[in-house]
mmCIF file of C-alpha atoms in Angstrom:
data_model
loop_
_atom_site.group_PDB
_atom_site.id
_atom_site.type_symbol
_atom_site.label_atom_id
_atom_site.label_comp_id
_atom_site.label_asym_id
_atom_site.label_seq_id
_atom_site.Cartn_x
_atom_site.Cartn_y
_atom_site.Cartn_z
ATOM 1 C CA MET A 6 3.874 8.008 -8.017
ATOM 2 C CA SER A 7 0.126 7.887 -7.743
ATOM 3 C CA ARG A 8 -1.751 9.134 -4.737
ATOM 4 C CA ARG A 9 -3.528 6.232 -4.300
ATOM 5 C CA THR A 10 -0.369 4.056 -3.759
ATOM 6 C CA VAL A 11 -0.077 2.496 -0.395
ATOM 7 C CA ALA A 12 3.585 0.512 0.271
ATOM 8 C CA ILE A 13 3.052 -1.876 2.894
ATOM 9 C CA ALA A 14 5.609 -4.224 4.805
ATOM 10 C CA ALA A 15 5.459 -6.622 7.696
ATOM 11 C CA ASP A 16 8.074 -9.070 9.302
ATOM 12 C CA HIS A 17 7.470 -12.519 9.561
ATOM 13 C CA ALA A 18 4.571 -12.483 12.487
ATOM 14 C CA GLY A 19 2.544 -9.769 10.666
ATOM 15 C CA PHE A 20 2.669 -11.783 7.270
ATOM 16 C CA GLU A 21 -1.158 -12.856 7.400
ATOM 17 C CA LEU A 22 -2.382 -9.977 8.290
ATOM 18 C CA LYS A 23 -0.543 -8.133 5.504
ATOM 19 C CA THR A 24 -1.470 -10.403 2.961
ATOM 20 C CA ALA A 25 -5.345 -9.926 4.087
ATOM 21 C CA LEU A 26 -4.375 -6.067 3.766
ATOM 22 C CA VAL A 27 -3.210 -6.244 0.277
ATOM 23 C CA ASP A 28 -6.435 -7.802 -0.889
ATOM 24 C CA ASP A 29 -8.562 -5.127 1.107
ATOM 25 C CA LEU A 30 -6.186 -2.363 -0.346
ATOM 26 C CA ASN A 31 -6.382 -4.037 -3.746
ATOM 27 C CA ASP A 32 -10.175 -3.871 -3.709
ATOM 28 C CA ALA A 33 -10.468 -0.590 -2.332
ATOM 29 C CA GLY A 34 -8.806 0.502 -5.429
ATOM 30 C CA TYR A 35 -5.536 1.450 -4.292
ATOM 31 C CA SER A 36 -2.296 0.406 -6.000
ATOM 32 C CA VAL A 37 0.064 -1.610 -3.570
ATOM 33 C CA LEU A 38 3.613 -1.834 -2.900
ATOM 34 C CA ASP A 39 4.633 -4.578 -1.504
ATOM 35 C CA LEU A 40 7.750 -4.521 0.590
ATOM 36 C CA GLY A 41 7.869 -8.193 2.110
ATOM 37 C CA THR A 42 8.051 -10.172 3.936
ATOM 38 C CA ASN A 43 6.567 -13.062 1.816
ATOM 39 C CA SER A 44 6.328 -15.940 4.426
ATOM 40 C CA THR A 45 6.140 -16.914 7.764
ATOM 41 C CA GLU A 46 9.485 -17.544 8.237
ATOM 42 C CA SER A 47 11.633 -15.761 10.669
ATOM 43 C CA VAL A 48 13.174 -12.114 9.699
ATOM 44 C CA ASP A 49 13.902 -8.788 11.584
ATOM 45 C CA TYR A 50 11.416 -6.376 11.509
ATOM 46 C CA PRO A 51 14.273 -3.382 10.967
ATOM 47 C CA GLU A 52 15.078 -4.868 7.570
ATOM 48 C CA PHE A 53 11.299 -4.108 6.530
ATOM 49 C CA ALA A 54 10.751 -0.919 8.480
ATOM 50 C CA ASP A 55 13.565 0.581 6.569
ATOM 51 C CA ARG A 56 12.299 -0.679 3.052
ATOM 52 C CA LEU A 57 8.736 1.344 4.155
ATOM 53 C CA ALA A 58 10.532 4.376 5.562
ATOM 54 C CA ARG A 59 12.920 4.492 1.987
ATOM 55 C CA ALA A 60 9.792 3.813 0.202
ATOM 56 C CA LEU A 61 8.219 6.875 1.640
ATOM 57 C CA GLU A 62 11.265 9.157 1.888
ATOM 58 C CA SER A 63 11.762 8.573 -1.908
ATOM 59 C CA GLY A 64 8.573 9.332 -2.890
ATOM 60 C CA ALA A 65 7.745 5.992 -3.990
ATOM 61 C CA ALA A 66 4.295 5.859 -2.263
ATOM 62 C CA PRO A 67 2.741 8.713 -0.214
ATOM 63 C CA ARG A 68 1.659 6.589 2.281
ATOM 64 C CA GLY A 69 2.578 3.232 4.184
ATOM 65 C CA VAL A 70 1.381 0.365 6.546
ATOM 66 C CA LEU A 71 4.165 -1.653 8.440
ATOM 67 C CA VAL A 72 2.821 -4.737 10.209
ATOM 68 C CA CYS A 73 4.814 -6.340 12.967
ATOM 69 C CA GLY A 74 4.559 -8.679 15.649
#
């Protein structure tokens, strides 16, 4: 794990903002662990919140961003 890694996840309503944030984080030199979702198709946000929490808990990333509608 790099100290400059950021885990990021979103539900379908947050997909477009997540995509923009991933680009901005990459441009700023961060390594991004993108945990989904990968479209605007309807999903349940708890699945992606859980993915993010597990990534933080396991040490896969020291920080994270969750974008939900």
